[in-house]
Amino acid sequence: MTPRLSRRRFLRLALSGLGTAAALCGGGPAYAFLVEPGWLALRRVRVGLPGLPPHLDGFRVAFLSDLHRGDSVPLSHIARAVDLAGETQADLILLGGDYITGSAAFISSCAEELGRLYAPAGVYGCLGNHDHWTDPEIVAGELAERGVRVLRNEGLEVAPGLWLAAVDDVWERQADLDAALAKAPVGAKVVLLAHEPDFADVVAADGRVALQLSGHSHGGQACLPLLGPPVLPYLARRYPAGLYRVGPMQLYVTRGVGVVTPPVRFNCRPEVAVLTLACET
Ligand SMILES: [Fe+2]
């Protein structure tokens, strides 16, 4: 191990220890409100996919979701998440929806930051329930102006043999899986963006998708030791966070970048995920 890695590891352990110590010493609320919501993690996940073509082995996808730019999530936090995603030098960057909270006025500055994202295979996103609860046309339009294409019940080839599709929001009953997959070539590996993770049961039963990427849950924002998250939103209760096998497909659910009210995180750090696709027999 190099000295640089050792120092990095030491700092990580020290910060982790400080967070735990603060929580244990009665600073829990301050930690949950002031420290952890801004403490972004880079989560690296290997996703084994049976039948993945050899040329896609090692293909990397950076995945950010639930930025929730608004009164509780400053633009500087979005900027740090964008920087972190950029550092991964991923082949493809995907966004899982819920870009804003409360007002479509927040999308302009948020989209400007997201416009800094670059990946050789492109930057794409889907919409979430909060985008629909503000103004989905404005959200999608502002993102498109900054080079982030929002897919709503449609798909396209992003690399040879790799098809990206996205459904519109499930909670708002806008998702049309058949439309999203209509043009997917037989035999292509399909990655599906769907904001709400519990939609995976429907997708797995369909059988055409290899990997679904979702957010929405925020991992619960607070995870109690041994008990897990006491509160999870509608359509994120079966699959709250992490990598799952659901029938024939894989599902990755990110803890997300931002927060919603109450704007706390505890034992559930915000994250930028980078998924590495791997051939699996
Ligand atoms: Fe959501």
Short mmCIF file of N, CA and C in Angstrom, two decimals, residues 137-248:
data_model
loop_
_atom_site.label_atom_id
_atom_site.label_comp_id
_atom_site.label_asym_id
_atom_site.label_seq_id
_atom_site.Cartn_x
_atom_site.Cartn_y
_atom_site.Cartn_z
N GLU A 137 -42.03 19.68 -17.61
CA GLU A 137 -41.60 20.21 -18.92
C GLU A 137 -40.44 21.19 -18.74
N ILE A 138 -40.54 22.03 -17.73
CA ILE A 138 -39.46 22.99 -17.48
C ILE A 138 -38.19 22.25 -17.06
N VAL A 139 -38.35 21.25 -16.17
CA VAL A 139 -37.19 20.50 -15.70
C VAL A 139 -36.49 19.82 -16.87
N ALA A 140 -37.25 19.08 -17.68
CA ALA A 140 -36.65 18.37 -18.82
C ALA A 140 -36.05 19.35 -19.83
N GLY A 141 -36.73 20.47 -20.04
CA GLY A 141 -36.26 21.46 -21.01
C GLY A 141 -34.95 22.11 -20.59
N GLU A 142 -34.87 22.50 -19.32
CA GLU A 142 -33.64 23.15 -18.83
C GLU A 142 -32.46 22.18 -18.89
N LEU A 143 -32.73 20.92 -18.55
CA LEU A 143 -31.66 19.92 -18.59
C LEU A 143 -31.20 19.70 -20.04
N ALA A 144 -32.16 19.62 -20.96
CA ALA A 144 -31.81 19.42 -22.37
C ALA A 144 -30.94 20.56 -22.90
N GLU A 145 -31.26 21.78 -22.46
CA GLU A 145 -30.46 22.94 -22.90
C GLU A 145 -29.02 22.85 -22.44
N ARG A 146 -28.79 22.10 -21.34
CA ARG A 146 -27.43 21.95 -20.80
C ARG A 146 -26.77 20.64 -21.23
N GLY A 147 -27.41 19.94 -22.18
CA GLY A 147 -26.77 18.74 -22.72
C GLY A 147 -27.13 17.45 -21.99
N VAL A 148 -28.10 17.53 -21.08
CA VAL A 148 -28.55 16.32 -20.38
C VAL A 148 -29.88 15.91 -20.99
N ARG A 149 -29.90 14.81 -21.70
CA ARG A 149 -31.13 14.39 -22.36
C ARG A 149 -31.99 13.59 -21.40
N VAL A 150 -33.22 14.04 -21.20
CA VAL A 150 -34.16 13.34 -20.32
C VAL A 150 -35.00 12.39 -21.17
N LEU A 151 -34.97 11.12 -20.81
CA LEU A 151 -35.73 10.10 -21.54
C LEU A 151 -37.04 9.84 -20.80
N ARG A 152 -38.12 9.93 -21.54
CA ARG A 152 -39.45 9.70 -20.94
C ARG A 152 -40.16 8.63 -21.77
N ASN A 153 -40.12 7.41 -21.26
CA ASN A 153 -40.71 6.25 -21.95
C ASN A 153 -40.11 6.06 -23.34
N GLU A 154 -38.79 6.08 -23.38
CA GLU A 154 -38.07 5.91 -24.65
C GLU A 154 -36.68 5.38 -24.35
N GLY A 155 -35.95 5.02 -25.42
CA GLY A 155 -34.61 4.50 -25.23
C GLY A 155 -33.76 4.71 -26.46
N LEU A 156 -32.48 4.37 -26.32
CA LEU A 156 -31.53 4.51 -27.44
C LEU A 156 -30.29 3.67 -27.14
N GLU A 157 -29.51 3.42 -28.20
CA GLU A 157 -28.27 2.69 -28.01
C GLU A 157 -27.19 3.67 -27.55
N VAL A 158 -26.51 3.34 -26.43
CA VAL A 158 -25.47 4.24 -25.92
C VAL A 158 -24.07 3.68 -26.15
N ALA A 159 -23.98 2.40 -26.46
CA ALA A 159 -22.71 1.75 -26.83
C ALA A 159 -23.12 0.51 -27.61
N PRO A 160 -22.23 -0.01 -28.46
CA PRO A 160 -22.62 -1.20 -29.23
C PRO A 160 -23.11 -2.32 -28.32
N GLY A 161 -24.34 -2.73 -28.54
CA GLY A 161 -24.91 -3.81 -27.73
C GLY A 161 -25.47 -3.40 -26.39
N LEU A 162 -25.43 -2.09 -26.08
CA LEU A 162 -25.94 -1.60 -24.80
C LEU A 162 -27.04 -0.58 -25.03
N TRP A 163 -28.25 -0.93 -24.61
CA TRP A 163 -29.43 -0.09 -24.83
C TRP A 163 -29.83 0.57 -23.51
N LEU A 164 -30.01 1.88 -23.56
CA LEU A 164 -30.48 2.61 -22.37
C LEU A 164 -31.93 3.00 -22.59
N ALA A 165 -32.76 2.70 -21.59
CA ALA A 165 -34.17 3.11 -21.65
C ALA A 165 -34.53 3.76 -20.32
N ALA A 166 -35.61 4.54 -20.33
CA ALA A 166 -36.07 5.15 -19.09
C ALA A 166 -37.59 5.25 -19.14
N VAL A 167 -38.20 4.96 -18.01
CA VAL A 167 -39.63 5.19 -17.90
C VAL A 167 -39.85 6.55 -17.23
N ASP A 168 -40.97 7.16 -17.54
CA ASP A 168 -41.37 8.38 -16.85
C ASP A 168 -41.86 7.97 -15.45
N ASP A 169 -42.25 8.93 -14.64
CA ASP A 169 -42.45 8.65 -13.21
C ASP A 169 -43.56 7.64 -12.92
N VAL A 170 -43.24 6.69 -12.06
CA VAL A 170 -44.17 5.61 -11.71
C VAL A 170 -45.26 6.12 -10.76
N TRP A 171 -44.86 6.87 -9.74
CA TRP A 171 -45.82 7.38 -8.75
C TRP A 171 -46.92 8.18 -9.44
N GLU A 172 -46.55 8.98 -10.42
CA GLU A 172 -47.52 9.81 -11.13
C GLU A 172 -48.21 9.07 -12.27
N ARG A 173 -48.02 7.75 -12.30
CA ARG A 173 -48.67 6.88 -13.29
C ARG A 173 -48.33 7.29 -14.73
N GLN A 174 -47.09 7.73 -14.92
CA GLN A 174 -46.64 8.14 -16.25
C GLN A 174 -45.73 7.11 -16.90
N ALA A 175 -45.42 6.03 -16.17
CA ALA A 175 -44.47 5.04 -16.69
C ALA A 175 -45.13 4.13 -17.71
N ASP A 176 -44.44 3.94 -18.84
CA ASP A 176 -44.92 3.04 -19.89
C ASP A 176 -43.71 2.18 -20.31
N LEU A 177 -43.60 1.02 -19.67
CA LEU A 177 -42.43 0.16 -19.90
C LEU A 177 -42.36 -0.32 -21.35
N ASP A 178 -43.51 -0.68 -21.91
CA ASP A 178 -43.50 -1.17 -23.29
C ASP A 178 -43.00 -0.10 -24.26
N ALA A 179 -43.44 1.13 -24.04
CA ALA A 179 -42.97 2.22 -24.91
C ALA A 179 -41.46 2.43 -24.73
N ALA A 180 -41.01 2.36 -23.48
CA ALA A 180 -39.59 2.59 -23.21
C ALA A 180 -38.72 1.54 -23.88
N LEU A 181 -39.23 0.31 -23.98
CA LEU A 181 -38.43 -0.79 -24.51
C LEU A 181 -38.76 -1.13 -25.96
N ALA A 182 -39.67 -0.38 -26.55
CA ALA A 182 -40.21 -0.75 -27.86
C ALA A 182 -39.13 -0.93 -28.92
N LYS A 183 -38.10 -0.09 -28.90
CA LYS A 183 -37.09 -0.14 -29.97
C LYS A 183 -35.84 -0.90 -29.57
N ALA A 184 -35.85 -1.49 -28.38
CA ALA A 184 -34.65 -2.22 -27.93
C ALA A 184 -34.44 -3.45 -28.79
N PRO A 185 -33.25 -3.58 -29.40
CA PRO A 185 -33.02 -4.75 -30.27
C PRO A 185 -32.97 -6.03 -29.44
N VAL A 186 -33.45 -7.10 -30.04
CA VAL A 186 -33.38 -8.40 -29.37
C VAL A 186 -31.90 -8.74 -29.16
N GLY A 187 -31.56 -9.14 -27.96
CA GLY A 187 -30.18 -9.53 -27.67
C GLY A 187 -29.34 -8.43 -27.06
N ALA A 188 -29.81 -7.17 -27.14
CA ALA A 188 -29.04 -6.08 -26.53
C ALA A 188 -29.18 -6.16 -25.02
N LYS A 189 -28.14 -5.75 -24.31
CA LYS A 189 -28.25 -5.62 -22.87
C LYS A 189 -28.96 -4.31 -22.58
N VAL A 190 -30.01 -4.37 -21.76
CA VAL A 190 -30.82 -3.18 -21.52
C VAL A 190 -30.63 -2.69 -20.08
N VAL A 191 -30.27 -1.40 -19.97
CA VAL A 191 -30.23 -0.72 -18.67
C VAL A 191 -31.44 0.20 -18.63
N LEU A 192 -32.20 0.12 -17.55
CA LEU A 192 -33.43 0.92 -17.42
C LEU A 192 -33.31 1.89 -16.26
N LEU A 193 -33.60 3.16 -16.52
CA LEU A 193 -33.74 4.14 -15.45
C LEU A 193 -35.21 4.20 -15.05
N ALA A 194 -35.47 4.02 -13.76
CA ALA A 194 -36.84 4.14 -13.24
C ALA A 194 -36.70 4.76 -11.86
N HIS A 195 -37.27 5.93 -11.65
CA HIS A 195 -37.02 6.65 -10.40
C HIS A 195 -37.38 5.81 -9.17
N GLU A 196 -38.54 5.17 -9.19
CA GLU A 196 -39.01 4.44 -8.01
C GLU A 196 -38.55 2.97 -8.07
N PRO A 197 -37.78 2.54 -7.07
CA PRO A 197 -37.18 1.19 -7.14
C PRO A 197 -38.16 0.04 -7.11
N ASP A 198 -39.29 0.18 -6.41
CA ASP A 198 -40.19 -0.96 -6.28
C ASP A 198 -40.86 -1.34 -7.61
N PHE A 199 -40.70 -0.49 -8.61
CA PHE A 199 -41.17 -0.82 -9.97
C PHE A 199 -40.41 -2.03 -10.50
N ALA A 200 -39.32 -2.39 -9.83
CA ALA A 200 -38.48 -3.51 -10.28
C ALA A 200 -39.28 -4.82 -10.39
N ASP A 201 -40.28 -5.00 -9.56
CA ASP A 201 -41.06 -6.23 -9.64
C ASP A 201 -41.77 -6.33 -11.00
N VAL A 202 -42.27 -5.22 -11.48
CA VAL A 202 -42.93 -5.18 -12.80
C VAL A 202 -41.89 -5.42 -13.90
N VAL A 203 -40.75 -4.77 -13.77
CA VAL A 203 -39.71 -4.86 -14.80
C VAL A 203 -39.13 -6.27 -14.86
N ALA A 204 -38.89 -6.86 -13.70
CA ALA A 204 -38.33 -8.22 -13.67
C ALA A 204 -39.30 -9.22 -14.31
N ALA A 205 -40.57 -9.04 -14.06
CA ALA A 205 -41.57 -9.95 -14.63
C ALA A 205 -41.60 -9.83 -16.16
N ASP A 206 -41.29 -8.64 -16.66
CA ASP A 206 -41.26 -8.43 -18.11
C ASP A 206 -40.10 -9.20 -18.75
N GLY A 207 -38.95 -9.20 -18.08
CA GLY A 207 -37.83 -10.05 -18.50
C GLY A 207 -36.88 -9.47 -19.52
N ARG A 208 -37.11 -8.25 -20.01
CA ARG A 208 -36.25 -7.70 -21.08
C ARG A 208 -35.09 -6.85 -20.55
N VAL A 209 -35.11 -6.53 -19.25
CA VAL A 209 -34.10 -5.59 -18.72
C VAL A 209 -33.05 -6.36 -17.91
N ALA A 210 -31.77 -6.00 -18.13
CA ALA A 210 -30.67 -6.65 -17.39
C ALA A 210 -30.37 -5.93 -16.09
N LEU A 211 -30.51 -4.60 -16.11
CA LEU A 211 -30.14 -3.79 -14.93
C LEU A 211 -31.07 -2.59 -14.83
N GLN A 212 -31.70 -2.46 -13.66
CA GLN A 212 -32.52 -1.27 -13.39
C GLN A 212 -31.78 -0.39 -12.39
N LEU A 213 -31.77 0.92 -12.65
CA LEU A 213 -31.16 1.88 -11.74
C LEU A 213 -32.24 2.81 -11.20
N SER A 214 -32.27 2.95 -9.87
CA SER A 214 -33.31 3.75 -9.23
C SER A 214 -32.75 4.56 -8.08
N GLY A 215 -33.56 5.53 -7.63
CA GLY A 215 -33.22 6.32 -6.45
C GLY A 215 -34.44 6.39 -5.56
N HIS A 216 -34.92 7.62 -5.30
CA HIS A 216 -36.20 7.87 -4.64
C HIS A 216 -36.19 7.62 -3.12
N SER A 217 -35.53 6.54 -2.69
CA SER A 217 -35.61 6.17 -1.27
C SER A 217 -34.75 7.06 -0.38
N HIS A 218 -33.67 7.61 -0.92
CA HIS A 218 -32.62 8.29 -0.15
C HIS A 218 -32.04 7.35 0.90
N GLY A 219 -32.26 6.05 0.73
CA GLY A 219 -31.83 5.07 1.72
C GLY A 219 -32.58 5.19 3.03
N GLY A 220 -33.61 6.06 3.04
CA GLY A 220 -34.34 6.33 4.28
C GLY A 220 -33.84 7.59 4.98
N GLN A 221 -32.67 8.10 4.55
CA GLN A 221 -32.00 9.28 5.13
C GLN A 221 -31.46 9.04 6.53
N ALA A 222 -32.13 8.21 7.33
CA ALA A 222 -31.61 7.87 8.66
C ALA A 222 -31.73 6.35 8.81
N CYS A 223 -30.64 5.74 9.19
CA CYS A 223 -30.63 4.28 9.37
C CYS A 223 -30.21 3.96 10.80
N LEU A 224 -31.11 3.40 11.55
CA LEU A 224 -30.80 3.06 12.94
C LEU A 224 -30.01 1.76 12.98
N PRO A 225 -28.99 1.71 13.83
CA PRO A 225 -28.21 0.47 13.94
C PRO A 225 -29.12 -0.71 14.24
N LEU A 226 -28.95 -1.77 13.52
CA LEU A 226 -29.70 -3.03 13.64
C LEU A 226 -31.14 -2.94 13.14
N LEU A 227 -31.73 -1.76 13.15
CA LEU A 227 -33.14 -1.63 12.77
C LEU A 227 -33.33 -1.14 11.33
N GLY A 228 -32.33 -0.42 10.81
CA GLY A 228 -32.46 0.11 9.45
C GLY A 228 -33.27 1.39 9.44
N PRO A 229 -33.75 1.79 8.25
CA PRO A 229 -34.48 3.06 8.14
C PRO A 229 -35.90 2.96 8.69
N PRO A 230 -36.28 3.82 9.65
CA PRO A 230 -37.64 3.77 10.18
C PRO A 230 -38.69 4.29 9.21
N VAL A 231 -38.28 5.14 8.28
CA VAL A 231 -39.24 5.74 7.34
C VAL A 231 -38.72 5.59 5.91
N LEU A 232 -39.57 5.04 5.05
CA LEU A 232 -39.24 4.94 3.63
C LEU A 232 -40.45 5.41 2.82
N PRO A 233 -40.20 6.05 1.67
CA PRO A 233 -41.34 6.57 0.89
C PRO A 233 -42.06 5.46 0.12
N TYR A 234 -43.27 5.76 -0.24
CA TYR A 234 -44.08 4.92 -1.12
C TYR A 234 -43.25 4.53 -2.35
N LEU A 235 -43.30 3.28 -2.73
CA LEU A 235 -42.59 2.72 -3.89
C LEU A 235 -41.08 2.60 -3.69
N ALA A 236 -40.65 2.64 -2.41
CA ALA A 236 -39.22 2.39 -2.13
C ALA A 236 -39.09 1.54 -0.86
N ARG A 237 -40.11 0.75 -0.56
CA ARG A 237 -40.09 0.00 0.71
C ARG A 237 -39.57 -1.41 0.55
N ARG A 238 -39.68 -1.96 -0.66
CA ARG A 238 -39.15 -3.32 -0.87
C ARG A 238 -37.65 -3.29 -1.15
N TYR A 239 -37.22 -2.24 -1.83
CA TYR A 239 -35.80 -2.16 -2.24
C TYR A 239 -35.25 -0.78 -1.86
N PRO A 240 -34.87 -0.59 -0.61
CA PRO A 240 -34.49 0.76 -0.15
C PRO A 240 -33.10 1.24 -0.56
N ALA A 241 -32.11 0.36 -0.65
CA ALA A 241 -30.76 0.83 -1.01
C ALA A 241 -29.86 -0.35 -1.30
N GLY A 242 -28.98 -0.16 -2.29
CA GLY A 242 -27.97 -1.18 -2.57
C GLY A 242 -28.29 -2.00 -3.80
N LEU A 243 -27.55 -3.10 -3.94
CA LEU A 243 -27.66 -3.96 -5.11
C LEU A 243 -28.54 -5.18 -4.79
N TYR A 244 -29.50 -5.43 -5.64
CA TYR A 244 -30.42 -6.56 -5.45
C TYR A 244 -30.48 -7.38 -6.74
N ARG A 245 -30.74 -8.66 -6.57
CA ARG A 245 -31.14 -9.47 -7.72
C ARG A 245 -32.66 -9.62 -7.63
N VAL A 246 -33.35 -9.22 -8.66
CA VAL A 246 -34.82 -9.32 -8.71
C VAL A 246 -35.15 -10.17 -9.94
N GLY A 247 -35.54 -11.40 -9.70
CA GLY A 247 -35.80 -12.29 -10.84
C GLY A 247 -34.56 -12.39 -11.70
N PRO A 248 -34.71 -12.16 -13.03
CA PRO A 248 -33.56 -12.31 -13.92
C PRO A 248 -32.67 -11.08 -13.99
#
